[in-house]
mmCIF file of C-alpha atoms in Angstrom:
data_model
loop_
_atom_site.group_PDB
_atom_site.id
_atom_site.type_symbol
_atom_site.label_atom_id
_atom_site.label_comp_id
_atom_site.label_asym_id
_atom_site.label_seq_id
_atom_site.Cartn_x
_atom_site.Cartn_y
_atom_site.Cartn_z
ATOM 1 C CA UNK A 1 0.000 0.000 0.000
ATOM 2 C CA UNK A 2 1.823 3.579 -1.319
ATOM 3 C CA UNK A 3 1.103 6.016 1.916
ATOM 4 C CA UNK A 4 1.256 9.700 0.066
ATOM 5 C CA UNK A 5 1.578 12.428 3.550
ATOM 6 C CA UNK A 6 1.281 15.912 2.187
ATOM 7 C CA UNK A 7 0.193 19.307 3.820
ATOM 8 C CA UNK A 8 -3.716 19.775 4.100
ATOM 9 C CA UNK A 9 -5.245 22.180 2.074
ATOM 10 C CA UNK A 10 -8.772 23.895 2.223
ATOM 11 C CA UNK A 11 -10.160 21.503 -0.545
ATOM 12 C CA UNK A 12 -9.859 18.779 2.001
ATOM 13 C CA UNK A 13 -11.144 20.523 4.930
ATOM 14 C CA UNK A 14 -14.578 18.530 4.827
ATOM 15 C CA UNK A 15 -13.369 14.993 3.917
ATOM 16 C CA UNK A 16 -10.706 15.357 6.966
ATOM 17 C CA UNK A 17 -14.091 16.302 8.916
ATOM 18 C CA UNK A 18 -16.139 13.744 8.007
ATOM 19 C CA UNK A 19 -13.528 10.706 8.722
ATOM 20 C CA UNK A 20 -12.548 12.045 12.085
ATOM 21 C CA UNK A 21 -16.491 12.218 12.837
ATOM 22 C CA UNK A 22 -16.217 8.616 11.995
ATOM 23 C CA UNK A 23 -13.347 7.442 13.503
ATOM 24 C CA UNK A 24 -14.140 9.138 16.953
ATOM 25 C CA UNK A 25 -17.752 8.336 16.700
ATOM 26 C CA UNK A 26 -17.954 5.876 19.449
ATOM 27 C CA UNK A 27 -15.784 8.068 21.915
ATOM 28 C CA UNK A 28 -15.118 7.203 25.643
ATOM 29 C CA UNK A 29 -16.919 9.635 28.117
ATOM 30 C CA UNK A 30 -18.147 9.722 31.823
ATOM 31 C CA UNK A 31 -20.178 13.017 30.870
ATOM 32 C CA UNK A 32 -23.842 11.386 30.440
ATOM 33 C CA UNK A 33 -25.400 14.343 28.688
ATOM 34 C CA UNK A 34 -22.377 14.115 25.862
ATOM 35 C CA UNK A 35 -24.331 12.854 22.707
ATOM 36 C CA UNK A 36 -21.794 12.907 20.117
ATOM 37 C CA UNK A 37 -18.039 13.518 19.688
ATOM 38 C CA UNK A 38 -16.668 16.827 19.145
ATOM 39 C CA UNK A 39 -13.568 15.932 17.469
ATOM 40 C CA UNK A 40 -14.593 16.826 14.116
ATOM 41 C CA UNK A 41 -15.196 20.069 15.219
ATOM 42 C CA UNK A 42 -11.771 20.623 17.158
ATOM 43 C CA UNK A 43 -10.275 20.016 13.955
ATOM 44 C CA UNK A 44 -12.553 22.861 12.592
ATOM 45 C CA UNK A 45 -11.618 25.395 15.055
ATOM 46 C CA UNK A 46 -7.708 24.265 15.290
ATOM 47 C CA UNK A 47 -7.223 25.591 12.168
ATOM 48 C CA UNK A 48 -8.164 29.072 12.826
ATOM 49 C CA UNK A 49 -6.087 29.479 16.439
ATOM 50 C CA UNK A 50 -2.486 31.243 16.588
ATOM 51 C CA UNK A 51 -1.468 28.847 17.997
ATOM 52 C CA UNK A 52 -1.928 26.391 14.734
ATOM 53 C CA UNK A 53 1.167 24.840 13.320
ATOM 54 C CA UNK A 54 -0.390 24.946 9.391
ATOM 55 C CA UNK A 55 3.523 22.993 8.276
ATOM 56 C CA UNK A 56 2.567 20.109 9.980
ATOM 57 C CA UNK A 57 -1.203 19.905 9.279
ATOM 58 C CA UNK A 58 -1.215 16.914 6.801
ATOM 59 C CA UNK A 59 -3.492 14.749 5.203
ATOM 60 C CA UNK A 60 -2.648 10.705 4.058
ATOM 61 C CA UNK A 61 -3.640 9.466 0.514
ATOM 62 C CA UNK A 62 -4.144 6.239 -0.234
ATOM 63 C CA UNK A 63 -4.814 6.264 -3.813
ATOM 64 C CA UNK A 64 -6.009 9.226 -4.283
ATOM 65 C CA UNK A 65 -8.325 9.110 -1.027
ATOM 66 C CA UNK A 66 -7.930 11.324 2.058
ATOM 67 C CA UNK A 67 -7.818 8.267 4.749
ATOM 68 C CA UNK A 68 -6.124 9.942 7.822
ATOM 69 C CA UNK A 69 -4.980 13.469 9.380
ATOM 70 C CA UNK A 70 -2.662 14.762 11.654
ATOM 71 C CA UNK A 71 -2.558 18.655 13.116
ATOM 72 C CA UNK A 72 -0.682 20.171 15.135
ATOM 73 C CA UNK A 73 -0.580 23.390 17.909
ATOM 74 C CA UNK A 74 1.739 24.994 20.015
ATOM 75 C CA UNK A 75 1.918 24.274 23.313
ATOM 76 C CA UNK A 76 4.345 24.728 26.476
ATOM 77 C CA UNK A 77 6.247 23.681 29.520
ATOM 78 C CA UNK A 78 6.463 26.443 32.129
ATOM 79 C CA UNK A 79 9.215 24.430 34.451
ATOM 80 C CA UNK A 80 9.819 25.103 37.994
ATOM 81 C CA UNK A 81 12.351 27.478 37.667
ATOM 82 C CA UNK A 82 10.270 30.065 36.080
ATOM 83 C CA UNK A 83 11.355 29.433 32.433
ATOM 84 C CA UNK A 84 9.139 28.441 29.687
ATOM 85 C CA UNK A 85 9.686 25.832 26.654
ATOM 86 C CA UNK A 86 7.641 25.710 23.606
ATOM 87 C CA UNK A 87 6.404 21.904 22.853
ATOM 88 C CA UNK A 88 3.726 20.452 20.260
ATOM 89 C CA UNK A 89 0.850 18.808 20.625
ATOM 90 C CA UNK A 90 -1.423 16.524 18.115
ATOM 91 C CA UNK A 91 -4.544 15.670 17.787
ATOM 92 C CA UNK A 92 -7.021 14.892 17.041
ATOM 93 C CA UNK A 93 -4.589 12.132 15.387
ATOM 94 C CA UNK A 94 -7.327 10.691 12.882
ATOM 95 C CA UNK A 95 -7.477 7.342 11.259
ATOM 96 C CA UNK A 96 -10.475 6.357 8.301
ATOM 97 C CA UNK A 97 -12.062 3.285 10.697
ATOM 98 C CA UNK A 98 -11.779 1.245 7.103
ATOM 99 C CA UNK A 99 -7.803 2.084 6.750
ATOM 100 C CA UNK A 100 -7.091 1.597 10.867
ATOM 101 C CA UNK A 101 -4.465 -1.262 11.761
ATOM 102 C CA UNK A 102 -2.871 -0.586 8.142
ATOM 103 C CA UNK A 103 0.180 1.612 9.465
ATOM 104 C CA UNK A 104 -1.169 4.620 8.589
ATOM 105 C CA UNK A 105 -1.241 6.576 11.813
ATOM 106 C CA UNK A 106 2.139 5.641 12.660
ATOM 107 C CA UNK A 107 3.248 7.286 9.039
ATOM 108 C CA UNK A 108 1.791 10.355 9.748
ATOM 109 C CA UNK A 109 3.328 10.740 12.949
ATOM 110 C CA UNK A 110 6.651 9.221 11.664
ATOM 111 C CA UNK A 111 6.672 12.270 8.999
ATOM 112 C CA UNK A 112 5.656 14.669 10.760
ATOM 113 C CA UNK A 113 8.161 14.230 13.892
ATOM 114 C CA UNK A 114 11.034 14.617 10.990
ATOM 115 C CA UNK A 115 9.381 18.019 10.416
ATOM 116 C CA UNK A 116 9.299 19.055 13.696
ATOM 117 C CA UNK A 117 12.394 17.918 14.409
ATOM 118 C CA UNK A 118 13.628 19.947 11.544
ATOM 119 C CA UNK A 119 11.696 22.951 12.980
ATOM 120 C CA UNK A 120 13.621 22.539 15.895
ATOM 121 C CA UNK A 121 10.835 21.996 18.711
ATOM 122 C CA UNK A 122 11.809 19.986 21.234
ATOM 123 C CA UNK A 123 9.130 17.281 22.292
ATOM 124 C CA UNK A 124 5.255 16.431 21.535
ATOM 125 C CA UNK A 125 3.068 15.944 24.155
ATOM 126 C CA UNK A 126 -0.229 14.075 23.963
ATOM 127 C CA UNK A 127 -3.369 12.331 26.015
ATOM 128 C CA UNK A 128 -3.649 9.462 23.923
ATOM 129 C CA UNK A 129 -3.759 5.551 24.321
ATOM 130 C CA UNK A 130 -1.866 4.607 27.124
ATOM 131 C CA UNK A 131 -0.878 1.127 25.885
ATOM 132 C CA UNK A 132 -0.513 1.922 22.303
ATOM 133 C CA UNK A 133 1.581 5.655 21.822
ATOM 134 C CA UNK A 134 4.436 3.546 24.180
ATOM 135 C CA UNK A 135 5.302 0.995 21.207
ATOM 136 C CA UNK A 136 5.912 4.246 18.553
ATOM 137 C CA UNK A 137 8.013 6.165 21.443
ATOM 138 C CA UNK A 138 6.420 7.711 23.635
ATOM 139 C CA UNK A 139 7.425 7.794 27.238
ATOM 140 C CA UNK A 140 4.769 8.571 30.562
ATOM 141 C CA UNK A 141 5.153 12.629 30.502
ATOM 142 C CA UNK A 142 4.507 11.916 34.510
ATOM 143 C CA UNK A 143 7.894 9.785 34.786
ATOM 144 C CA UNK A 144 9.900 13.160 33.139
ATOM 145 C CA UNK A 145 8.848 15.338 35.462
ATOM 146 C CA UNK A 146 6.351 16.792 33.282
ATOM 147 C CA UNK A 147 2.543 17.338 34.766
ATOM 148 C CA UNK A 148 -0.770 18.936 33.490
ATOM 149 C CA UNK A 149 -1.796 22.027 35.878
ATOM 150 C CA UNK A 150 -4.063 20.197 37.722
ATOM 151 C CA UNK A 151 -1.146 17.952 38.992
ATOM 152 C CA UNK A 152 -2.317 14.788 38.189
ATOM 153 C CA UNK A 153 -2.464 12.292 35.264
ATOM 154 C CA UNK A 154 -2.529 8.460 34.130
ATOM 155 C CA UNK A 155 -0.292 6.564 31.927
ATOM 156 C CA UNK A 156 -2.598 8.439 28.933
ATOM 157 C CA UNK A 157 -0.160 11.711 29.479
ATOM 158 C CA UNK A 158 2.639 10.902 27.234
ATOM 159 C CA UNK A 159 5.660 12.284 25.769
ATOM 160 C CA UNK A 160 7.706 11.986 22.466
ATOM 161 C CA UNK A 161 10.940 14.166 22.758
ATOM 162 C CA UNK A 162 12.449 14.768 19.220
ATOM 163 C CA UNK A 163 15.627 14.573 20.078
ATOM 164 C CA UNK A 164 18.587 12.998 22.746
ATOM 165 C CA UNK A 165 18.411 15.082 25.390
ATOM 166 C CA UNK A 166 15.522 17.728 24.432
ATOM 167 C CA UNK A 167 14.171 17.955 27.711
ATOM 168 C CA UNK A 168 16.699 17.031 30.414
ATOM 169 C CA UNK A 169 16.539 19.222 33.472
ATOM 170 C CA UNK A 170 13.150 20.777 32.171
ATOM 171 C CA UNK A 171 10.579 19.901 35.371
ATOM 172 C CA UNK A 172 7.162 21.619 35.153
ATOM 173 C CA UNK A 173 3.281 21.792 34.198
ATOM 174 C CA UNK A 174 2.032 21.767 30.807
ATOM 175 C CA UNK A 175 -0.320 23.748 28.432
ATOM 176 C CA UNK A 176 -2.557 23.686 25.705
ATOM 177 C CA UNK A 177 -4.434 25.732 23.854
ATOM 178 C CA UNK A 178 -7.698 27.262 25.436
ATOM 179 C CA UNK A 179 -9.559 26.076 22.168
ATOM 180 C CA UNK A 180 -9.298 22.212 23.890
ATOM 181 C CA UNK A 181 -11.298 22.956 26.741
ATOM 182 C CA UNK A 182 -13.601 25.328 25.315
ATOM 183 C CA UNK A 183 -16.129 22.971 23.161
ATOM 184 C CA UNK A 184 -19.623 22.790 24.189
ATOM 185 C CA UNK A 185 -22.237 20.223 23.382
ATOM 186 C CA UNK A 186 -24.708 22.343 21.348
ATOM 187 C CA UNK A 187 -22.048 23.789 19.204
ATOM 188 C CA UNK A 188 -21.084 20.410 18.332
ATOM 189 C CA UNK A 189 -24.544 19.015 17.733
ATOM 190 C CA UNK A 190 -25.290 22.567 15.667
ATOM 191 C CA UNK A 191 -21.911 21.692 13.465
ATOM 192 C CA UNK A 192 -22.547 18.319 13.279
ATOM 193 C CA UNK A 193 -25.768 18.941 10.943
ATOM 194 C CA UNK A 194 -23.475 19.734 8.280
ATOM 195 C CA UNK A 195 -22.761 16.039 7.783
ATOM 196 C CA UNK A 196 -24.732 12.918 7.137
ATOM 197 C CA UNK A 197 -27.364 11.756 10.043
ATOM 198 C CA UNK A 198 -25.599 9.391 12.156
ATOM 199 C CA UNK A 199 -27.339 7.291 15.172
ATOM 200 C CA UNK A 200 -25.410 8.355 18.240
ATOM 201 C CA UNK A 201 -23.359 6.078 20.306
ATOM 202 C CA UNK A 202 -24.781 4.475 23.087
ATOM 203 C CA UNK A 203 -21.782 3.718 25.262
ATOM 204 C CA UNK A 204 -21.595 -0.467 26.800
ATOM 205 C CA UNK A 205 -22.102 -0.298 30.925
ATOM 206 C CA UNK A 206 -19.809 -1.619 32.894
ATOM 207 C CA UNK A 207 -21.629 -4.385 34.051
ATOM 208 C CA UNK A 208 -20.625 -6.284 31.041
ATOM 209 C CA UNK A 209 -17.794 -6.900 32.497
ATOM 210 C CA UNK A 210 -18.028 -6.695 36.351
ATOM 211 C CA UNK A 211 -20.338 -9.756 35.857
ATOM 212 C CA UNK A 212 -17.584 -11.919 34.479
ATOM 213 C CA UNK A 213 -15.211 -10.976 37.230
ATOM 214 C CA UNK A 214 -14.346 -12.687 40.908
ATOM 215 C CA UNK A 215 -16.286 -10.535 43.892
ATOM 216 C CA UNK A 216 -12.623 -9.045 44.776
ATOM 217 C CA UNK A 217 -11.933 -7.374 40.977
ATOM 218 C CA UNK A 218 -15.565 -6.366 40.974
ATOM 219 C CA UNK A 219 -15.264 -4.051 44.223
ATOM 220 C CA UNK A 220 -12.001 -2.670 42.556
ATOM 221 C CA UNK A 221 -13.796 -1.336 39.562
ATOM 222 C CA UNK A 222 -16.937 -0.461 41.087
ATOM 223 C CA UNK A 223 -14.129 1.475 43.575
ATOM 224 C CA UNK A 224 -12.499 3.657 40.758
ATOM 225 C CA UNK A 225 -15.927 4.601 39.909
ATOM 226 C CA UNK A 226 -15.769 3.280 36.167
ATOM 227 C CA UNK A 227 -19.666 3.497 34.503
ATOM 228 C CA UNK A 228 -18.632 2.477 30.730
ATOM 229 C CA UNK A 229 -16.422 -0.042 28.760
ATOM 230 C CA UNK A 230 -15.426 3.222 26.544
ATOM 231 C CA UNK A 231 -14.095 5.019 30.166
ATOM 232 C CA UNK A 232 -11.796 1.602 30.794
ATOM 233 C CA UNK A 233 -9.663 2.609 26.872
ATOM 234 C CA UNK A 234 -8.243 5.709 28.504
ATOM 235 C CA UNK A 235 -6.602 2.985 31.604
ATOM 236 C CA UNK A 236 -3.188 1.184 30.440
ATOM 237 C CA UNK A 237 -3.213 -2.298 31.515
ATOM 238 C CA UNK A 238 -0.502 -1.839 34.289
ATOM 239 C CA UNK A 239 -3.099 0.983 35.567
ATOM 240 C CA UNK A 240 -6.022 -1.549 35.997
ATOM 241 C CA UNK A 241 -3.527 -4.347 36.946
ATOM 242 C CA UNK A 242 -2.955 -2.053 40.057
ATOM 243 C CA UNK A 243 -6.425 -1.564 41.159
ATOM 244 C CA UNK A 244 -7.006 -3.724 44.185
ATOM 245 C CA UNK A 245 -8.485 -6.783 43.434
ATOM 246 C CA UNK A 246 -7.071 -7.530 39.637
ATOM 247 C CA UNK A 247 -4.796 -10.113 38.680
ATOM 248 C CA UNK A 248 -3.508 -11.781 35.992
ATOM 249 C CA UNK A 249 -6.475 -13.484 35.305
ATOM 250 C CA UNK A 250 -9.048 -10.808 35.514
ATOM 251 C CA UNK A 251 -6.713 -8.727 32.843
ATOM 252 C CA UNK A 252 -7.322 -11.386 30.381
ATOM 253 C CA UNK A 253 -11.248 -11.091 30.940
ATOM 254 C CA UNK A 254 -11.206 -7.523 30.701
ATOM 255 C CA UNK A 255 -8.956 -8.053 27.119
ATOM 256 C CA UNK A 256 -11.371 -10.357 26.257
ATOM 257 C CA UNK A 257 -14.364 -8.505 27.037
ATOM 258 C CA UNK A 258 -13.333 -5.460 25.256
ATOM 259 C CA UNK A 259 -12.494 -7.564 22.205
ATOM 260 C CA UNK A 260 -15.705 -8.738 22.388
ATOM 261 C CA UNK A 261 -16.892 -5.094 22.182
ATOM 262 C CA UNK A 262 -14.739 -3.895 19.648
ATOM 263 C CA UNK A 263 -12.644 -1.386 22.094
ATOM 264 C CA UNK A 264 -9.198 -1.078 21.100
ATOM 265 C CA UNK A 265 -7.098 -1.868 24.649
ATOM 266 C CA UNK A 266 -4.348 -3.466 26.269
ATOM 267 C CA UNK A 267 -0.455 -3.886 24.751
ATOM 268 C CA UNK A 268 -1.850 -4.302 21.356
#
């Protein structure tokens, strides 16, 4: 399969829309009243921040079809000693669901980390899978030091430094763009109408699993106050190996179980 990466351009601003609609369709979320995703309309608004980085916006072909997207913003490290230090971030990091497993995401990542190396930034810095960003590179942002402002975060905080050394000695809390935190519900349900109907996801209780599990594993789960299967992809297996109660043997029911669900977790 010939992988063309190549910068996005305003042609392909609704195709890029509509696959990231369907690749983050069924998203994972605590938030009851959330309906639908709102990825395809971060990607909307991304573009039109200052904080945008427009070189490393891309598209992948695969012939002659848009079938994934990468963009990038600005964001930063303001360490302990005062001193801040301009970083990247991606995402959404988008996929066609009929092109996923094929190697595609890891090319666009694989390109564009060449170009921001070349740029000269220094690291990216994501939320993403927990179990799957670790096998391209990326390291638990936690482990370096690095923290969101709040102070805490799971093995889903992750970091990809672009070169030997980039952020030695750099300790400190890390930003984003406002943009991230500012989507709302009805703006997302008002932009989705620009797209096809689609039936919204109805996310798969927990109790799909806790019923398969031994009393101890059970009062774990029901412990860390998990509702959804969807919740449980944002948790690296070591995470939910740790949670009193799980063993070896529970892990493989909960791979199992979200197999049988279709939910991409686990050391893929």
């Amino acid at each position: 399969m010939n992988i063309i990466i190549r910068r996005e351009e305003p042609a392909d601003h609704y195709a890029v829309e509509e696959i990231t609609r369907d690749a983050f369709w069924q998203f994972w979320e605590e938030d009851e009243n959330r309906k639908i995703c709102d990825e395809h309309l971060l990607v909307h608004k991304l573009r039109d921040v200052e904080a945008l980085v427009p070189v490393l916006n891309c598209v992948a072909e695969v012939d002659g079809k848009i079938v994934g997207h990468i963009i990038y913003t600005k964001s930063r490290i303001e360490s302990d000693d005062g001193k801040t230090y301009e970083t990247l971030t991606f995402g959404p990091l988008t996929v066609a669901p009929e092109h996923q497993s094929q190697g595609i995401g890891r090319a666009l990542m694989q390109y564009t980390f060449e170009e921001a190396r070349k740029l000269g930034y220094r690291a990216v810095i994501i939320f993403g899978h927990p179990d799957y960003y670790p096998r391209v590179g990326f390291q638990h942002a936690i482990k370096l030091g690095i923290s969101p402002p709040e102070g805490e975060a799971g093995d889903a905080f992750l970091v990809y430094t672009l070169y030997e050394g980039a952020l030695d000695g750099i300790r400190g809390k890390y930003f984003i763009d406002d943009v991230y935190m500012q989507l709302t519900q009805e703006e997302a349900l008002e932009f989705d109408k620009r797209f096809p109907p689609k039936k919204a996801h109805t996310t798969t209780p927990i109790d799909v699993l806790l019923k398969r599990l031994e009393p101890d594993a059970v009062k774990g789960l029901k412990g860390k106050g998990f509702k959804t299967l969807d919740v449980l992809k944002s948790q690296s297996e070591r995470e939910v190996l740790s949670i009193p109660g799980m063993d070896d043997e529970a892990i493989e029911k909960v791979r199992n179980i979200m197999r049988e669900y279709n939910f991409p977790w686990g050391e893929l």
